[in-house]
XYZ file of C-alpha atoms in Angstrom:
561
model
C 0.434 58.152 -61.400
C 0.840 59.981 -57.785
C 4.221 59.301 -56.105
C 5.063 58.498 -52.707
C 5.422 62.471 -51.749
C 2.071 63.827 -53.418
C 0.086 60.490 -51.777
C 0.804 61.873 -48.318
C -0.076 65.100 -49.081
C -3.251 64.162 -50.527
C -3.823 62.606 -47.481
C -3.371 64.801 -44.918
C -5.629 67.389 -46.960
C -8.233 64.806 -46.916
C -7.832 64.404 -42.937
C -7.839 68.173 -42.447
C -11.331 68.782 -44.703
C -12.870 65.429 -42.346
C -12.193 67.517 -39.373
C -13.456 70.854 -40.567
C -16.690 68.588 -41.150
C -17.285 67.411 -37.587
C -15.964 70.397 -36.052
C -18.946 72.339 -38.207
C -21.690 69.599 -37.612
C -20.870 69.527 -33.945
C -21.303 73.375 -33.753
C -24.960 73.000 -35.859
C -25.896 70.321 -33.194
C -25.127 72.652 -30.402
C -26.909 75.531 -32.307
C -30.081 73.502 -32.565
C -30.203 72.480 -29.154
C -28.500 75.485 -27.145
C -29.181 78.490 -29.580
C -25.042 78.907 -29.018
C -22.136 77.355 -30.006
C -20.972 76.109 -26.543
C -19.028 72.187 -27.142
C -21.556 69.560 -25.791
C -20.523 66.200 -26.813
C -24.017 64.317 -26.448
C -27.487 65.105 -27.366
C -30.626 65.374 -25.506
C -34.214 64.999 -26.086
C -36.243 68.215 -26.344
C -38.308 67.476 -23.657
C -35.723 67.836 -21.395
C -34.657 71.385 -22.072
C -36.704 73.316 -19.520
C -35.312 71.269 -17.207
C -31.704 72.245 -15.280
C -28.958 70.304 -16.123
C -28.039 68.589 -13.482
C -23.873 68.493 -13.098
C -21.421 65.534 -12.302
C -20.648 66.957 -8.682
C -24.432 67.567 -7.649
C -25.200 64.008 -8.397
C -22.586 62.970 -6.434
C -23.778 65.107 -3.434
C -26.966 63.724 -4.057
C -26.179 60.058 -3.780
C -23.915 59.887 -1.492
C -25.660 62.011 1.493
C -28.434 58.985 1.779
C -25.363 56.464 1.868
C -23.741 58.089 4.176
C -26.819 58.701 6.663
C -27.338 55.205 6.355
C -24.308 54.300 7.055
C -23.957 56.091 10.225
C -27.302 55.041 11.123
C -26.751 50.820 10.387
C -23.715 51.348 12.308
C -25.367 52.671 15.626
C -27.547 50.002 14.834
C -25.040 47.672 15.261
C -23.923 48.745 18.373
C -27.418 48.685 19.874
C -27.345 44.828 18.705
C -24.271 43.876 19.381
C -24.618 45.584 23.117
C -28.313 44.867 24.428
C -29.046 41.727 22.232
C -26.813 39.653 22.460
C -23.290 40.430 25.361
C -26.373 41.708 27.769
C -28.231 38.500 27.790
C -24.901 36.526 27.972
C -23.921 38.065 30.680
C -27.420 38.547 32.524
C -28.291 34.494 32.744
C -24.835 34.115 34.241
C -26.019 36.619 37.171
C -29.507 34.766 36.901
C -27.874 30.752 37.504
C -25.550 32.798 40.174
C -28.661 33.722 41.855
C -29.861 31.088 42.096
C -27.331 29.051 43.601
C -26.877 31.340 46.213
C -30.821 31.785 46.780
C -30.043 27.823 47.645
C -27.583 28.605 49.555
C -29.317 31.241 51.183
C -32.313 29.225 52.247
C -30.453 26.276 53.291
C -28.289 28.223 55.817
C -31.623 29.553 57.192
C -33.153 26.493 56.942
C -36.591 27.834 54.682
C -36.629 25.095 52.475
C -35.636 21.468 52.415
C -33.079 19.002 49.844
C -35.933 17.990 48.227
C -37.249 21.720 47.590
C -34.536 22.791 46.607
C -34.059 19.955 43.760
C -36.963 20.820 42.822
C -36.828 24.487 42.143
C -33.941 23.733 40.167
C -35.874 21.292 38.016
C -38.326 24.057 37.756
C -35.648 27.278 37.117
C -34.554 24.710 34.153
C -37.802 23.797 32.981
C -39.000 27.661 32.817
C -35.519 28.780 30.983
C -36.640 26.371 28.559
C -40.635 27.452 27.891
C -39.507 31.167 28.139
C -36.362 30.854 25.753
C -38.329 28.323 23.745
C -41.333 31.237 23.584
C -38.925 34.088 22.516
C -37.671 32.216 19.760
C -41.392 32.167 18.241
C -41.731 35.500 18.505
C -38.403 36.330 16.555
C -35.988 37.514 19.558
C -33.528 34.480 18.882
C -30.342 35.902 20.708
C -32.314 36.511 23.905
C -33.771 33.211 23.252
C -30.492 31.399 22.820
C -29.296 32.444 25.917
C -32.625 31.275 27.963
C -32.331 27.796 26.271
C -28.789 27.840 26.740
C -28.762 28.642 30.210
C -31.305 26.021 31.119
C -28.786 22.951 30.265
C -26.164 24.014 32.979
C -28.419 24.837 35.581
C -30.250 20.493 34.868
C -26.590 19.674 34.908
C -26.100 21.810 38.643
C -29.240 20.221 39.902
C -28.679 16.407 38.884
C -25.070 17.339 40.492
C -26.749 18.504 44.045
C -28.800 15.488 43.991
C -26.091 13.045 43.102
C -22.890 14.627 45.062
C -23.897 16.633 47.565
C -27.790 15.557 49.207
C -26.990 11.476 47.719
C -30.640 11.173 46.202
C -29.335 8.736 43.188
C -26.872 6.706 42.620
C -23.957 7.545 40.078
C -25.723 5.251 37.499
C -28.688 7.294 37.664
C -26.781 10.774 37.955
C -25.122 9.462 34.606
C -28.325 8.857 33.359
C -29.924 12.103 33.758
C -26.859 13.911 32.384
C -26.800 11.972 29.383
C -30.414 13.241 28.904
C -29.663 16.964 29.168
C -26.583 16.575 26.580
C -29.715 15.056 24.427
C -31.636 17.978 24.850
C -28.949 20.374 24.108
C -27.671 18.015 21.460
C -31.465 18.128 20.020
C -31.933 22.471 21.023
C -28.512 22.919 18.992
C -29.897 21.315 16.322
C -33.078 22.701 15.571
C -32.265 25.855 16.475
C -28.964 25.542 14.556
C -27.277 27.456 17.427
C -23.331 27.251 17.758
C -23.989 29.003 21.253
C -26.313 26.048 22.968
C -24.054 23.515 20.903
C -21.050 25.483 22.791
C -22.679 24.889 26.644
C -24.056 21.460 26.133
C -20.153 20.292 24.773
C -18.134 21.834 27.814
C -21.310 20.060 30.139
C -20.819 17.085 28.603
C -17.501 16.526 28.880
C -17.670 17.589 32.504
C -20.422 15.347 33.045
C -17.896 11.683 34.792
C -15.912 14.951 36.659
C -19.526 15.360 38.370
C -20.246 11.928 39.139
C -18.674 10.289 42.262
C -18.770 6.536 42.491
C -16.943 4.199 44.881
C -16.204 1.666 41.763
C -15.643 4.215 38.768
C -15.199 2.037 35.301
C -12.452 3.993 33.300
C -13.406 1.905 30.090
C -17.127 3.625 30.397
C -15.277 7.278 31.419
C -12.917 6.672 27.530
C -15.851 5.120 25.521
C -18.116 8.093 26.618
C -15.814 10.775 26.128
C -15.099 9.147 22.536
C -19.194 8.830 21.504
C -19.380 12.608 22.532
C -16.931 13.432 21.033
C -17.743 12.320 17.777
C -21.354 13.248 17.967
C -20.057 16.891 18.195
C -17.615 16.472 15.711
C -20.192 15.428 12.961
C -22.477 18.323 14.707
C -19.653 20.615 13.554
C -18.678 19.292 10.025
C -22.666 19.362 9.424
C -23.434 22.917 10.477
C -20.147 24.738 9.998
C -19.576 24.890 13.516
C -16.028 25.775 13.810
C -16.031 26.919 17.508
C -17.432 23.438 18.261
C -15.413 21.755 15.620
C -11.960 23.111 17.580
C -13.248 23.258 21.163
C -14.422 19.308 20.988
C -10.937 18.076 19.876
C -9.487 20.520 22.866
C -11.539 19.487 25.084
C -11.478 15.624 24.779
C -7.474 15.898 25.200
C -7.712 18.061 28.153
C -10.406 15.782 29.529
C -7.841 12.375 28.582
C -5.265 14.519 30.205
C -6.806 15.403 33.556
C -8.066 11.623 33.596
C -5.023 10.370 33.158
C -2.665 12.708 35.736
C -4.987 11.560 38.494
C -6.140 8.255 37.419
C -5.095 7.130 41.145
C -4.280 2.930 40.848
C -5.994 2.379 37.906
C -3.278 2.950 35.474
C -5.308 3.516 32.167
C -1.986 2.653 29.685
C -2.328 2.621 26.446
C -6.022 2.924 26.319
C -6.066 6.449 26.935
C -4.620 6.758 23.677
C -7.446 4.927 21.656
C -9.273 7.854 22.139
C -7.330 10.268 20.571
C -6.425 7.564 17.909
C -10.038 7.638 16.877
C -10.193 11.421 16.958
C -7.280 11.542 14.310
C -9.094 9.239 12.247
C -12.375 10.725 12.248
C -10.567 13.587 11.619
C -8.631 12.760 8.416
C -12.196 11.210 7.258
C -13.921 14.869 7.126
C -10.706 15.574 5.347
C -10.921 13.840 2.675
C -14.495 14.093 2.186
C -14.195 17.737 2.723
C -15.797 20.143 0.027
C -15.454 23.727 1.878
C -12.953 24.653 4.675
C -10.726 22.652 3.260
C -7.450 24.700 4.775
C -8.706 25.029 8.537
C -9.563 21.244 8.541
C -5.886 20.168 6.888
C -4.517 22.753 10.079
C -6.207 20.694 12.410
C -5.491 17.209 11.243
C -2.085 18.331 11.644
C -2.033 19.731 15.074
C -3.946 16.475 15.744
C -0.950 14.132 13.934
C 1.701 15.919 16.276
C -0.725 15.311 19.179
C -1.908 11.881 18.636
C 1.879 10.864 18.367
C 2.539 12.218 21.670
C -0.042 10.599 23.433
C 1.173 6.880 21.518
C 4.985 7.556 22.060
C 4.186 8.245 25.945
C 1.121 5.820 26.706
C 2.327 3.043 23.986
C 4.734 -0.189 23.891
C 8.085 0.096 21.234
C 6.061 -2.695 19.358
C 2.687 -0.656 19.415
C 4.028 2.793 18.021
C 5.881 0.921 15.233
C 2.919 -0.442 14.307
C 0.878 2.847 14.417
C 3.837 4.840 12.472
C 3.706 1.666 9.730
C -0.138 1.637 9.408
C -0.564 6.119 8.711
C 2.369 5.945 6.637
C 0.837 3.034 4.252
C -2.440 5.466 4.259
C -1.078 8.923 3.337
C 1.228 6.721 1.081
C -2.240 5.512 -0.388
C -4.492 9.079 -0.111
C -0.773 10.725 -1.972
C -1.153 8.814 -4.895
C -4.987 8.499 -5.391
C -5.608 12.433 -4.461
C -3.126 13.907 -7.044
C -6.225 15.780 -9.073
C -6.604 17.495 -5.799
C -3.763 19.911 -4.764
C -4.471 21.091 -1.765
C -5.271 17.708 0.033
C -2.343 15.940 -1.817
C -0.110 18.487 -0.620
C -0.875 17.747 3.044
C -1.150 13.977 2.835
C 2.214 14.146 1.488
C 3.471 16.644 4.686
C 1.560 14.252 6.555
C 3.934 11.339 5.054
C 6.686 13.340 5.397
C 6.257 14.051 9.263
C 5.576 9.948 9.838
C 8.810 9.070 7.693
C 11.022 11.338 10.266
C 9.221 9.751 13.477
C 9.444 6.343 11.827
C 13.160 7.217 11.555
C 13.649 8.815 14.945
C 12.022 5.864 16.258
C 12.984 2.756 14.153
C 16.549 3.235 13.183
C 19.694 3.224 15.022
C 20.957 6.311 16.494
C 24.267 5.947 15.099
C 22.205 6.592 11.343
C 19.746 8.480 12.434
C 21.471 11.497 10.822
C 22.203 10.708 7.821
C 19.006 9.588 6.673
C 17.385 12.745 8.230
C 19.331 14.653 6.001
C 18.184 12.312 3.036
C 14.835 12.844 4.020
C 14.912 16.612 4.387
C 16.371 16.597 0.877
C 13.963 14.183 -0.532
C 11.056 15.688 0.860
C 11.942 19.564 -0.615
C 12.946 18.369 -4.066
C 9.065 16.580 -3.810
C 7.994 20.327 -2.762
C 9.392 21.478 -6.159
C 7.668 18.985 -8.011
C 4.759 19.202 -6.574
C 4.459 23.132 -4.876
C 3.357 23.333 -1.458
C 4.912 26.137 0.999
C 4.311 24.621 4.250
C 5.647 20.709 2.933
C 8.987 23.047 1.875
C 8.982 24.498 5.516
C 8.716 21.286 7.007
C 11.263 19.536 4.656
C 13.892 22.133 5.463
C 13.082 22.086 9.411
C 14.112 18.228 9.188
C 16.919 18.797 7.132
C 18.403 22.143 9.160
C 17.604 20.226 12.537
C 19.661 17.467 11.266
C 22.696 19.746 9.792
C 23.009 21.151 13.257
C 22.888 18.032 14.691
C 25.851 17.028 12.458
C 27.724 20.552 13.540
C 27.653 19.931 17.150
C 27.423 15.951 17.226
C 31.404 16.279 18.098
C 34.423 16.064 16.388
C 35.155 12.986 14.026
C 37.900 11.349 16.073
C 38.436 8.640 13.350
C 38.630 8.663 9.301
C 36.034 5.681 8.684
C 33.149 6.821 11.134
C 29.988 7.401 11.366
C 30.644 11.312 11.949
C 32.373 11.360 8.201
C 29.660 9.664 6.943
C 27.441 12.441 8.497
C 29.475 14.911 7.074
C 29.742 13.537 3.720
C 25.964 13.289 3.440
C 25.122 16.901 4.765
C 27.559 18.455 1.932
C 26.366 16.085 -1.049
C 22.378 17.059 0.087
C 23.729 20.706 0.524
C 25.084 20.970 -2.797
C 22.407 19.027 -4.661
C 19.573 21.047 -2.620
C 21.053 24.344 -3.766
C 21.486 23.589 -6.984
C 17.986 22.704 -7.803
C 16.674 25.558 -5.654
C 18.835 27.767 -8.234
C 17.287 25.727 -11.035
C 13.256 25.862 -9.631
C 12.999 28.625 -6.964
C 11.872 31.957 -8.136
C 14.751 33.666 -6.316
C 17.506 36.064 -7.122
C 20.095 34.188 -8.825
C 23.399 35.575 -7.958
C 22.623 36.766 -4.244
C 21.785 32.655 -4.149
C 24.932 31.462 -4.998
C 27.065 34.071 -2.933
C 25.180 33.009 -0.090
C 24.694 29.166 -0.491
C 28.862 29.174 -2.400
C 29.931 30.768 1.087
C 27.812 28.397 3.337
C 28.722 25.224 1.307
C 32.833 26.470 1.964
C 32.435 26.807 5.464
C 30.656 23.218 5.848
C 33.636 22.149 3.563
C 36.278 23.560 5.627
C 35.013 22.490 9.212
C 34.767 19.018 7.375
C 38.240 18.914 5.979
C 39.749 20.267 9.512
C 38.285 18.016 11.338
C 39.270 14.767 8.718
C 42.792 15.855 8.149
C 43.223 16.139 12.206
C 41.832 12.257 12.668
C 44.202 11.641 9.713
C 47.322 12.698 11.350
C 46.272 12.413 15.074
C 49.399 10.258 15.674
C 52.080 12.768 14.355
C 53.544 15.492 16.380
C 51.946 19.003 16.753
C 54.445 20.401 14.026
C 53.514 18.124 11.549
C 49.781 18.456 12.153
C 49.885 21.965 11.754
C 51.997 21.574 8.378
C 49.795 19.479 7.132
C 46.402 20.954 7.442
C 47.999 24.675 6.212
C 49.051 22.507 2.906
C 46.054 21.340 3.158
C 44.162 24.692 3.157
C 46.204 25.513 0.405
C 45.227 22.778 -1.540
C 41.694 23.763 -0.849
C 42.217 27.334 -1.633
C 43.642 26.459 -5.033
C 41.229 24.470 -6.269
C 38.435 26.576 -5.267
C 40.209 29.131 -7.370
C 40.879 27.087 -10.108
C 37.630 25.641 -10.940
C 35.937 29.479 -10.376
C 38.431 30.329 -13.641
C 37.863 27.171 -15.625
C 33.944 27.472 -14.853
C 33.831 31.346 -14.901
C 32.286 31.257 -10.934
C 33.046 34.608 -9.683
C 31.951 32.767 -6.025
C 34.612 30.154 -6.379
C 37.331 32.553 -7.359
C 36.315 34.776 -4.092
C 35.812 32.062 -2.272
C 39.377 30.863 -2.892
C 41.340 33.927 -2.391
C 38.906 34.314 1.039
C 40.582 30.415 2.048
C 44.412 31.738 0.711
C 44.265 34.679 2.914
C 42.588 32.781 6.229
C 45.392 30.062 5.575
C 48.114 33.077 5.792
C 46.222 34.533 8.740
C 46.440 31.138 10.951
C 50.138 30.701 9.739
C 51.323 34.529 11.096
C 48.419 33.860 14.189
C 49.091 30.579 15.389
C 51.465 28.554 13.994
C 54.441 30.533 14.390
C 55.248 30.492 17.730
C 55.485 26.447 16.871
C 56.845 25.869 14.317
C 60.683 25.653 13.499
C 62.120 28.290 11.140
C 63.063 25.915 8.138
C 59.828 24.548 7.810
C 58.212 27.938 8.991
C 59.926 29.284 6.038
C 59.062 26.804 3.540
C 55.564 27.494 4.108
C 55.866 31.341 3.982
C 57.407 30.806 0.493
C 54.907 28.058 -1.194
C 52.095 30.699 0.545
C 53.514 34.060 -0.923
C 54.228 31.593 -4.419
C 50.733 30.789 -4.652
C 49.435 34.258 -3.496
C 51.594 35.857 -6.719
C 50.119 32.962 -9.262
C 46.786 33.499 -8.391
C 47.452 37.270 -8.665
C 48.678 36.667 -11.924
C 45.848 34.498 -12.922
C 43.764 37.263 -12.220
C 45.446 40.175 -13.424
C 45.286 38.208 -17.261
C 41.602 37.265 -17.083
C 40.884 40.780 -16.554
């Protein structure tokens, strides 16, 4: 029987004789092959022996000179393109419709043609634009034919404008009319052609369309319900074809068009209907939203945006009553789309900052100033520890914007002139919500954990000091100045100890920093202020319970060490 010792041995012999092996059939290989004994590690097939080996950095050279040339030459290509396809047309049937508006002008002022011609070259200019643009697209130059089709729907629009405004051919019924039917034809060119651009010209027309039209009797009922139908139809438009240039510009544009009609709506005054609008919009809106598949993040952007604008135009065009109501119905909703939408995290996330953002303008709105506050703070609170549970960076932005708003607003409400006010009860509330929201932030965030507590410790003693100032003031208002200033220096004691105190019984390096921070701000505003005020007995009662305490809690430290 082998031992341990002479096992090993026999081992490595056996490795070394396994290595002499494939170092001498590696070197028969190579003789076969090379007639030397140069190292090649693969073999190849005889047929290829005449034939130069080709090396690692000549195939390299080989492949990537072609890439490289055709590179370069896809990117000149794309410059040609870019340049004489598609900017030069663009900005070529802007010159063109230019033209032609001052060819009219032109021959008016020297009288060559009448109103009626020159209607009717317009009609024509249009009606060409069309066949030509309509042409190029059958024989495969779409950008240039884009432009043609797209530049005949402004220059209708121009011409039904002349005729209506300035020669007074047709009424405004008929002017409304006609305008209607070129935002159907670009509606219909955008559509077949699948053309963002034409889609793009016939919107802005559209919505410019009752800014065109003069009548001595306007109906501002007919101007909201048209803007809304257009709207919409563009909005669908956009969620069917991926149009995201039409899906923002129609939601700009129907609030710029509520906004003009509105500033300048002379006698009539619109009230709340020029809200209904943009009510709609929001809910048309949050319907692509939920039924959204792809692009889910740039339409949950712009049902926000639309939440912070629709509120706007309610709180300013809407009766106490009316916005109550609105807040109460969205809130039930989201409440609703929260709960049934949790197996999708994304839209759950912003139905829930959706609920969130409703909650604080129900508040804002609802509740009595005196508590508004308070429950700010709450909400703040209650909305980040939901954040936690269920992640979502921008509902933990927005929870901490409510609550840090409403912390300032407890900072600089004013000083808390009584004990039992609503001022203590704000300042009660922002430290519990403090020190509950840091400590699950320690518990969940992924943050480091002692650079945390130093900061949030020394923030949480600050709050508690201002607090405790200002209480122990409304407490002893009624005594004299001495006995104020006694007071709240025992008082800072007090604080100073027990801050000290509970860092050695809990082992919180913070606390115990904290403390001795408090002891020697409490000996600075005795030797800074009080002084000068104070008589010398009680002055030097203080200095001696300050330097006793100073020496115990040197002590204290001194033996934990």
């Amino acid at each position: 029987m082998l031992n341990k010792d002479q096992l090993e041995e026999r081992v490595q012999s056996l490795e070394r004789e396994v290595d002499e092996l494939k170092t001498r059939i590696h070197q028969l290989e190579n003789k076969m092959y090379f007639g030397d004994e140069r190292p090649f590690p693969q073999k190849i097939k005889p047929d290829t022996q005449a034939k130069k080996p080709i090396t690692n950095r000549s195939k390299e050279k080989v492949q990537s000179a072609p890439l490289q040339q055709k590179k370069v030459n896809r990117s000149s290509t794309d410059w040609e393109k870019a340049l004489f396809q598609v900017w030069m047309p663009r900005l070529f049937i802007f010159v063109f419709i230019m033209g032609v508006l001052w060819a009219f002008k032109a021959a008016s002022d020297y009288g060559l043609i009448n109103e009626t011609a020159k209607i009717a070259f317009g009609f024509v200019a249009s009606g060409l634009l069309l066949y030509f643009g309509r042409k190029q697209m059958k024989q495969d130059r779409a950008k240039l034919g884009y432009v043609l089709l797209g530049g005949s729907i402004p220059l209708l629009m121009l011409t039904t404008f002349a005729m209506h405004s300035l020669y007074g051919m047709v009424g405004p019924a008929a002017a409304f009319v006609l305008n209607a039917v070129w935002i159907a034809l670009g509606l219909t060119l955008t559509k077949n052609y699948q053309s963002e651009v034409l889609g793009m010209i016939s919107m802005v027309g559209g919505v410019l369309v009752p800014f065109l039209i003069e009548s001595e009797t306007p109906n501002p009922y007919v101007f909201l319900g048209y803007e809304t139908v257009l709207y919409l139809l563009f909005l669908s438009l956009s969620i069917r074809f991926h149009y995201m240039m039409i899906y923002y510009g129609s939601s700009i544009l129907l609030n710029a068009a509520l906004y003009v009609f509105y500033s300048f709506a002379g006698s009539f005054d619109p009230g709340s209907s020029v809200a209904i609008p943009i009510i709609i919009q929001y809910v048309f809106l949050l319907y692509y939203f939920v039924k959204a598949k792809t692009r889910v993040a740039s339409q949950a952007n712009t049902l926000l945006t639309s939440l912070f604008v629709t509120y706007v135009w309610v709180n300013g065009t809407f009766t106490d009553g009316g916005i109550t109501l609105f807040l109460v119905s969205f809130i039930f909703i989201y409440a609703v789309f929260s709960y049934m939408r949790r197996s999708e995290p994304e839209k759950a996330a912003m139905f829930d900052i959706h609920l969130i953002v409703l909650i604080a303008f129900f508040i804002i709105h609802t509740v009595d100033e005196r508590l508004i506050t308070s429950l700010l703070l709450i909400q703040g609170a209650a909305a980040y520890y939901s954040s936690l549970k269920y992640p979502s960076l921008l509902k933990k932005i927005i929870s901490l914007f409510i609550y840090i708003m409403a912390g300032f607003t407890v900072l600089f409400k004013g000083v808390i002139d009584e004990v039992i006010s609503i001022e203590t009860f704000d300042w009660i509330v922002l430290l519990v919500t403090f020190a509950a929201g840091a400590k699950l932030m320690r518990k969940h965030e992924k943050i480091k954990h002692e650079r945390f507590m130093t900061i949030s410790s020394a923030v949480f003693a600050v709050l508690t000091l201002i607090f405790t100032t200002q209480f122990t003031m409304a407490c002893v208002h009624d005594m004299n100045d001495n006995s104020q200033r006694l007071i709240l220096t025992f008082v800072w004691m007090v604080m100073s100890i027990a801050s000290i105190a509970a860092g050695v019984l809990k082992e919180s390096t913070q606390a115990k920093y904290i403390g001795v921070s408090l002891l020697i701000l409490t000996l600075l505003k005795l030797a800074l202020l009080d002084i000068p005020y104070i008589p010398l007995f009680i002055r030097a009662i203080l200095f001696i319970a300050l330097g006793f305490v100073g020496l115990i809690v040197s002590r204290i430290f001194y033996r934990k060490k």
